[in-house]
Amino acid sequence: MEQIVSKFSEVALDPCTYLTDIKEQKQKKIIGCFPMHVPEEIVHAANLLPVVIWRGNEPVTWGHSHVPPYDCGITRSFVDSAVKGDLHFMDGMVFHVRQCLQVGEFPYIMEKNVKPAYQKVLYLSPSYEGEVIKSFVIEDLEEFKKSLENFTGSKIKDESLNNSIDVYNKNRELLGKVYEIRRKKPEILKAKEMMQIVLACMLMPKEDSNKLLEELVLQMEAKTVAPQKDKVRVIPVGCLCQTLQYDILDLIESMGMIIPDDDFYVGSRYFANKVSTSGNPLEALANRYLTKTPLCPTKGVWDVDWGEEIIQKMKDNNAKGIISIIVKYCPPHTCYYPDFKSKMEENGVAEIMIQMEHEMISLESIKTRLQTFVELMGGV
Amino acid sequence: MSEIKYKVNRLKTTNEIRPLVDKHWAELRTAKERGEKVAWASGPTFIFPYAMGVKCHFMAGYAAYCGGIGAADEVLKVAGQTGDLPETCSYHRLHMGMAEAVKRKIPVNDQAILPIPDLMISGRFCTEMSHYAEGLHRRMNVPVTAVELPMAFEREDLPRVKKFVLRQFKENLIPTLERVFEKKFDYDNLSEIIRNLKEAALLRNQCWEFFKTKPASWTLWDYGVSIAPVFYLMGKPGSTEYYQRLLKELQERREKGIPALAPDGEKYRIYWDGWIPWAFLGKFMRKFTPSGALCICGRYPWEFFPHPERLNPENPVETFVDSFFDEDSPQCFSNKAPKGNVEFISELIEEYSIDGLVMFSSKSCRMWNLSHLDIIDTLNKRHGVPGVVIESDMIDSDMVSDSQIDTRLQALFETIDGRR
């Protein structure tokens, strides 16, 4: 099992090397899809390799000449990597510009400085009610499909799209199984390993990650771990679009807490909700996008309560507290957070908020706060 | 600092704005006392409740008003006390703070208080504009209806975006308004508002011409305070008359040779990009004036009906949508998305003989900030016009750093001098 986890970690810790090699190996063009809602299946069906864009490990340098310091970590990190040429293997980029304002930074900066062979902007509307909204989302996906067809010179048949949906659903199912086992045996994987597995699945060809996941599931099922009953179960929530610094996850665990589940994008949100395999595939993809749960604060949902959703998740996992992870300068999350916090208070749920930035933050102050938090929950 | 003692020649007509906007917000504030239902709106969607005779707030207009009357900081303080994080959009925080002040009976400036609405119209020009409506629904259980108003990043996307917006107005917004306010939508009244708007905006366009003269006859700040009559005061008594008087005063200035900056007009003609800093107009004026710099045009003011001659009151909903999304007048391309901005600002540089660019970058709202640094780079290479970014906020004084702004403006003026 360690070997498989280590393979996933290797990919997640150095995506550029991995993607340069895999491009050569598979002889496929790579399309970077900015998180969180670009339907990768359409790219996959065009016989291209969709890759979810990630927050890199390098400190921002050249990026400062293009984006301000008050943009979020992934925005600055991605621009920095792109203008430095680190993403040379990306033949194309796709941006859903109605997710948040910062995604709107990219199209012009990339077109001017990086000049990818293919670039596409998606306008996917928030999950508002009504036929007008749904038909616009479908139309947007049709435009996306057409633009990929123009890029590759080949038509994307429904059969290919259905096949891609199957491959992606399989990936969702397998990641779901990994999470299911982890819920029962949370000691089986460290939180950073779990995040690295999901991130690697966002980067690898799904066929390859599915094979690894199948093996991982078998080995996880077979493995026995000693339960650590003294650990306090907590659910981390938030961290939209990007990975958290792995040190913070390690810190949480070192403070006597254990993470049986999460509400991260590079986590359980990525594989939530399968795409329906009946009917028109683009409509099925639109339906998945328009699904309101798990709640995403970028999708304009006001009639589902994120706090209630998370309290239920906490109960399902027998957890005692919530750790909100807010990416500094993430407007959708910061706007929602006061109401989320109020909901936790109303329900007597222990909750703490940690803000993360791209640059390394003071772990010492986070450690002190986590120590207090775990003591308040009656832990170690 | 220049040896010439520059001074702004203030316009008299702009003094008339305050009573007009005070009256507007007072009528809204007291509407519930008269038993009227009230709506709140973001984006330009307020025109639809107006057509039904329903009093309606306008998100950015209210924030500008609070900034202008000096009430923003105290309302933002309430937002901070009730949980909002400081880097959240200051317009969002302002609304949350005001709603919390009403809910918890926290005393703030009376003029900043508004009635909690019967309907929130979330006109989502900016993706963040939807969050305050969602927040008010969660906190106050206010019903919400939403309209997605995407800016077009590519010109060829305009036709389908326009069709989408028109359908939302017709199929979602108008039926919801009819249901909530229990009356038929008044298309005739909408036509009348458009007719009045057209008249006022045509006059305003004549006023714009006075920015082109050298020296200029008025300033972007004068223009900033004159926005309301073609926006949230559209169709209201006094709007057209305001611009008639403004135009007359500008014509008199030209005849008498009175420039916006005494004694002999501006040394630097500046393009101003981004929001108008509503709470700090005086402060910014004082930063430019001593150096002889004059802000004379920008993207934000041009957002509001730059081509009123195209408005057709006979097709009021369609013409309103056209004014933002039509391919011939693509405000939601050239005025919003960076690719369109470059071409638009390029035209302004030539048309208004611009010497330098100041990009006002709001730390809490990125709507007008997108790709600022790359836009400066492109325009500098194309026109030889230098630019700087200054970091600030529209209304939150905690985000205004004087020395950073002063240093960057000084650098800009020196660069312009160096190239002359």
XYZ file of N, CA and C in Angstrom, chain A residues 64-67 70-71 97-102 104-105 107-109 111-113 121 123 125-126 128-129 131-133 135-136 139-140 143 297-298 300-302 326 328-329 331-332 334-336 338-339 353 355, chain B residues 83-85 87-88 92 122 124-128 130-131 134-135 137-139 144 146 148-154 157 160 163-164 167-168 171-172 338-339 342 361-363 366-367 370-371 373-374 377-378 391:
306
model
N 4.755 38.602 -9.466
C 4.461 39.908 -8.874
C 4.314 40.999 -9.941
N 4.881 40.765 -11.105
C 4.757 41.770 -12.175
C 3.428 41.650 -12.915
N 2.611 40.705 -12.509
C 1.358 40.479 -13.239
C 0.108 40.510 -12.374
N 0.223 40.080 -11.130
C -0.958 40.058 -10.253
C -0.600 40.637 -8.880
N -2.725 40.832 -3.200
C -4.017 40.517 -2.581
C -4.898 39.679 -3.502
N -4.287 38.891 -4.358
C -4.999 37.795 -5.021
C -4.657 36.519 -4.251
N -14.623 31.740 -15.932
C -14.429 33.100 -15.422
C -15.561 33.602 -14.525
N -16.634 32.849 -14.411
C -17.725 33.306 -13.545
C -17.684 32.624 -12.188
N -16.598 31.976 -11.897
C -16.457 31.324 -10.593
C -16.113 32.360 -9.523
N -15.141 33.188 -9.830
C -14.796 34.294 -8.934
C -14.053 35.319 -9.785
N -13.872 36.515 -9.239
C -13.248 37.571 -10.049
C -11.818 37.243 -10.434
N -11.114 36.549 -9.538
C -9.688 36.338 -9.795
C -9.411 35.457 -11.013
N -10.793 35.816 -13.664
C -10.791 36.789 -14.751
C -9.425 37.403 -15.013
N -8.501 37.252 -14.090
C -7.130 37.745 -14.299
C -6.446 36.994 -15.451
N -7.204 35.143 -18.534
C -7.218 35.087 -19.998
C -6.257 36.076 -20.660
N -6.272 37.325 -20.199
C -5.404 38.303 -20.873
C -3.930 38.062 -20.557
N -3.647 37.760 -19.288
C -2.237 37.541 -18.893
C -1.656 36.360 -19.668
N -2.801 35.044 -22.560
C -2.764 35.318 -23.994
C -1.553 36.199 -24.339
N -1.248 37.130 -23.448
C -0.160 38.080 -23.726
C 1.218 37.478 -23.445
N 1.322 36.721 -22.363
C 2.656 36.290 -21.920
C 2.977 34.823 -22.198
N -12.572 30.319 -22.527
C -13.238 30.886 -21.355
C -14.623 30.263 -21.249
N -18.403 30.378 -19.207
C -19.226 31.321 -18.441
C -20.223 30.608 -17.523
N -23.050 29.504 -15.628
C -23.813 30.348 -14.700
C -23.878 29.699 -13.324
N -24.107 30.477 -12.277
C -24.335 29.848 -10.972
C -25.561 28.929 -11.015
N -28.542 28.822 -10.426
C -29.855 29.439 -10.223
C -30.921 28.540 -10.857
N -32.167 28.791 -10.407
C -33.274 27.964 -10.899
C -33.676 28.372 -12.319
N -35.133 27.113 -16.495
C -34.712 26.528 -17.772
C -33.685 27.419 -18.477
N -33.812 28.743 -18.285
C -32.906 29.691 -18.955
C -31.468 29.395 -18.541
N -31.298 29.162 -17.244
C -29.956 28.930 -16.713
C -29.402 27.626 -17.278
N -30.236 25.920 -19.906
C -29.954 25.905 -21.350
C -28.693 26.707 -21.667
N -28.423 27.766 -20.886
C -27.198 28.535 -21.128
C -25.964 27.704 -20.771
N -25.429 25.266 -23.482
C -24.904 25.976 -24.663
C -23.410 26.287 -24.482
N -23.062 26.667 -23.250
C -21.657 26.980 -22.962
C -20.785 25.725 -23.139
N -20.333 25.061 -26.808
C -19.287 25.946 -27.348
C -17.894 25.413 -27.000
N -19.539 27.761 -2.390
C -19.933 29.177 -2.287
C -19.699 29.993 -3.546
N -19.087 29.391 -4.575
C -18.929 30.132 -5.840
C -20.173 29.996 -6.717
N -23.474 30.564 -6.081
C -24.676 31.384 -5.868
C -25.850 30.644 -5.247
N -25.574 29.747 -4.352
C -26.660 28.968 -3.743
C -27.063 29.625 -2.422
N -28.338 29.966 -2.275
C -28.759 30.565 -1.009
C -29.790 29.722 -0.271
N -9.526 28.824 5.458
C -9.863 29.861 4.480
C -8.597 30.302 3.771
N -6.569 32.904 2.147
C -6.559 34.366 2.237
C -6.888 34.949 0.861
N -7.775 35.934 0.835
C -8.240 36.594 -0.399
C -9.058 35.661 -1.289
N -12.717 35.525 -1.998
C -13.987 36.196 -1.693
C -15.194 35.271 -1.493
N -15.391 34.247 -2.335
C -16.593 33.431 -2.091
C -16.612 32.828 -0.687
N -14.751 33.925 2.068
C -14.785 34.935 3.145
C -16.186 35.535 3.292
N -16.905 35.691 2.169
C -18.262 36.241 2.265
C -19.190 35.278 3.002
N -18.970 33.990 2.826
C -19.864 32.999 3.442
C -19.489 32.738 4.896
N -18.818 34.208 7.825
C -19.499 34.655 9.060
C -20.778 33.860 9.339
N -21.517 33.528 8.262
C -22.761 32.768 8.449
C -22.470 31.312 8.817
N -10.989 28.687 12.884
C -10.667 29.075 11.505
C -9.171 29.352 11.373
N -6.434 30.773 8.492
C -6.283 31.369 7.162
C -4.953 30.938 6.577
N -18.616 39.697 12.522
C -17.992 38.502 11.937
C -17.368 38.617 10.572
N -17.576 39.723 9.865
C -17.000 39.797 8.514
C -15.489 39.990 8.569
N -14.804 39.341 7.645
C -13.342 39.411 7.606
C -12.921 40.666 6.831
N -10.730 41.429 4.619
C -10.398 41.450 3.186
C -11.621 41.209 2.294
N -12.785 40.990 2.917
C -14.012 40.801 2.133
C -14.382 42.122 1.443
N -19.762 44.598 0.162
C -20.450 43.479 0.817
C -20.507 43.739 2.323
N -30.406 39.916 -7.077
C -28.971 39.729 -7.176
C -28.574 39.817 -8.647
N -25.870 39.834 -10.995
C -24.490 39.378 -10.769
C -23.559 39.815 -11.898
N -23.304 41.112 -11.946
C -22.287 41.631 -12.861
C -20.940 41.103 -12.389
N -20.692 41.431 -11.120
C -19.481 40.972 -10.462
C -19.874 39.710 -9.701
N -19.007 38.715 -9.725
C -19.375 37.454 -9.071
C -19.615 37.655 -7.581
N -18.985 38.687 -7.009
C -19.162 38.908 -5.574
C -20.493 39.577 -5.252
N -23.304 38.608 -5.840
C -24.344 37.671 -5.411
C -24.205 37.323 -3.931
N -22.992 37.451 -3.408
C -22.761 36.962 -2.047
C -23.523 37.759 -0.995
N -27.059 36.507 -0.945
C -27.129 35.184 -0.292
C -26.999 35.352 1.223
N -26.084 36.220 1.646
C -25.873 36.471 3.078
C -27.115 37.052 3.725
N -30.139 36.677 2.743
C -31.154 35.618 2.813
C -30.902 34.755 4.048
N -29.644 34.387 4.252
C -29.339 33.516 5.393
C -29.583 34.224 6.720
N -29.242 35.500 6.780
C -29.352 36.200 8.070
C -30.744 36.747 8.337
N -34.792 35.987 -2.447
C -33.801 36.410 -3.448
C -34.257 35.976 -4.834
N -32.286 36.038 -8.770
C -30.941 36.330 -9.263
C -30.902 36.425 -10.779
N -27.906 36.488 -13.747
C -26.485 36.365 -14.063
C -26.154 37.328 -15.212
N -25.179 38.207 -14.988
C -24.840 39.236 -15.984
C -23.350 39.155 -16.335
N -22.970 38.160 -17.118
C -21.527 37.967 -17.333
C -20.905 39.017 -18.242
N -19.711 39.458 -17.864
C -18.941 40.282 -18.800
C -18.374 39.331 -19.860
N -18.267 39.816 -21.093
C -17.775 38.933 -22.164
C -16.270 39.079 -22.294
N -15.563 37.984 -22.202
C -14.107 38.018 -22.334
C -13.661 37.992 -23.789
N -14.548 37.531 -24.654
C -14.266 37.541 -26.091
C -15.443 38.224 -26.781
N -18.428 36.287 -27.991
C -19.355 35.688 -27.023
C -20.558 36.602 -26.745
N -24.510 35.541 -27.618
C -25.198 34.528 -26.793
C -25.353 35.008 -25.354
N -28.396 37.338 -25.387
C -29.643 36.561 -25.464
C -29.988 35.963 -24.098
N -28.954 35.477 -23.429
C -29.115 34.853 -22.106
C -29.644 35.876 -21.090
N -33.293 36.866 -21.796
C -34.223 35.800 -21.380
C -34.408 35.801 -19.862
N -33.315 36.027 -19.133
C -33.442 36.039 -17.669
C -34.351 37.179 -17.200
N -37.992 36.092 -18.533
C -38.581 34.836 -18.042
C -38.442 34.650 -16.540
N -37.468 35.279 -15.925
C -37.269 35.093 -14.485
C -37.562 36.349 -13.667
N -10.446 42.494 -19.565
C -9.152 43.080 -19.931
C -8.882 43.184 -21.427
N -9.251 42.171 -22.181
C -8.955 42.194 -23.613
C -9.652 43.375 -24.293
N -8.133 47.019 -23.193
C -6.931 47.521 -23.844
C -7.305 48.374 -25.054
N -6.404 50.289 -7.882
C -6.629 48.878 -7.612
C -7.241 48.730 -6.230
N -8.481 48.287 -6.222
C -9.152 48.133 -4.928
C -8.728 46.812 -4.301
N -8.280 46.900 -3.054
C -7.806 45.672 -2.406
C -8.956 44.720 -2.084
N -11.982 43.201 -6.971
C -11.113 43.056 -8.136
C -11.831 43.308 -9.456
N -13.077 43.756 -9.384
C -13.873 43.874 -10.606
C -13.182 44.732 -11.687
N -8.672 43.686 -12.981
C -8.153 42.523 -13.688
C -7.030 42.859 -14.674
N -5.925 42.161 -14.511
C -4.775 42.261 -15.413
C -4.227 43.689 -15.556
N -1.590 45.235 -14.467
C -0.160 45.407 -14.764
C 0.149 45.095 -16.227
N -0.516 44.091 -16.752
C -0.293 43.742 -18.163
C -0.942 44.757 -19.101
N 1.438 47.593 -19.311
C 2.578 47.211 -20.146
C 2.226 47.321 -21.639
N 1.062 46.789 -21.991
C 0.641 46.837 -23.406
C 0.495 48.281 -23.881
N -2.804 51.184 -4.790
C -3.631 50.226 -4.053
C -4.446 50.961 -3.007
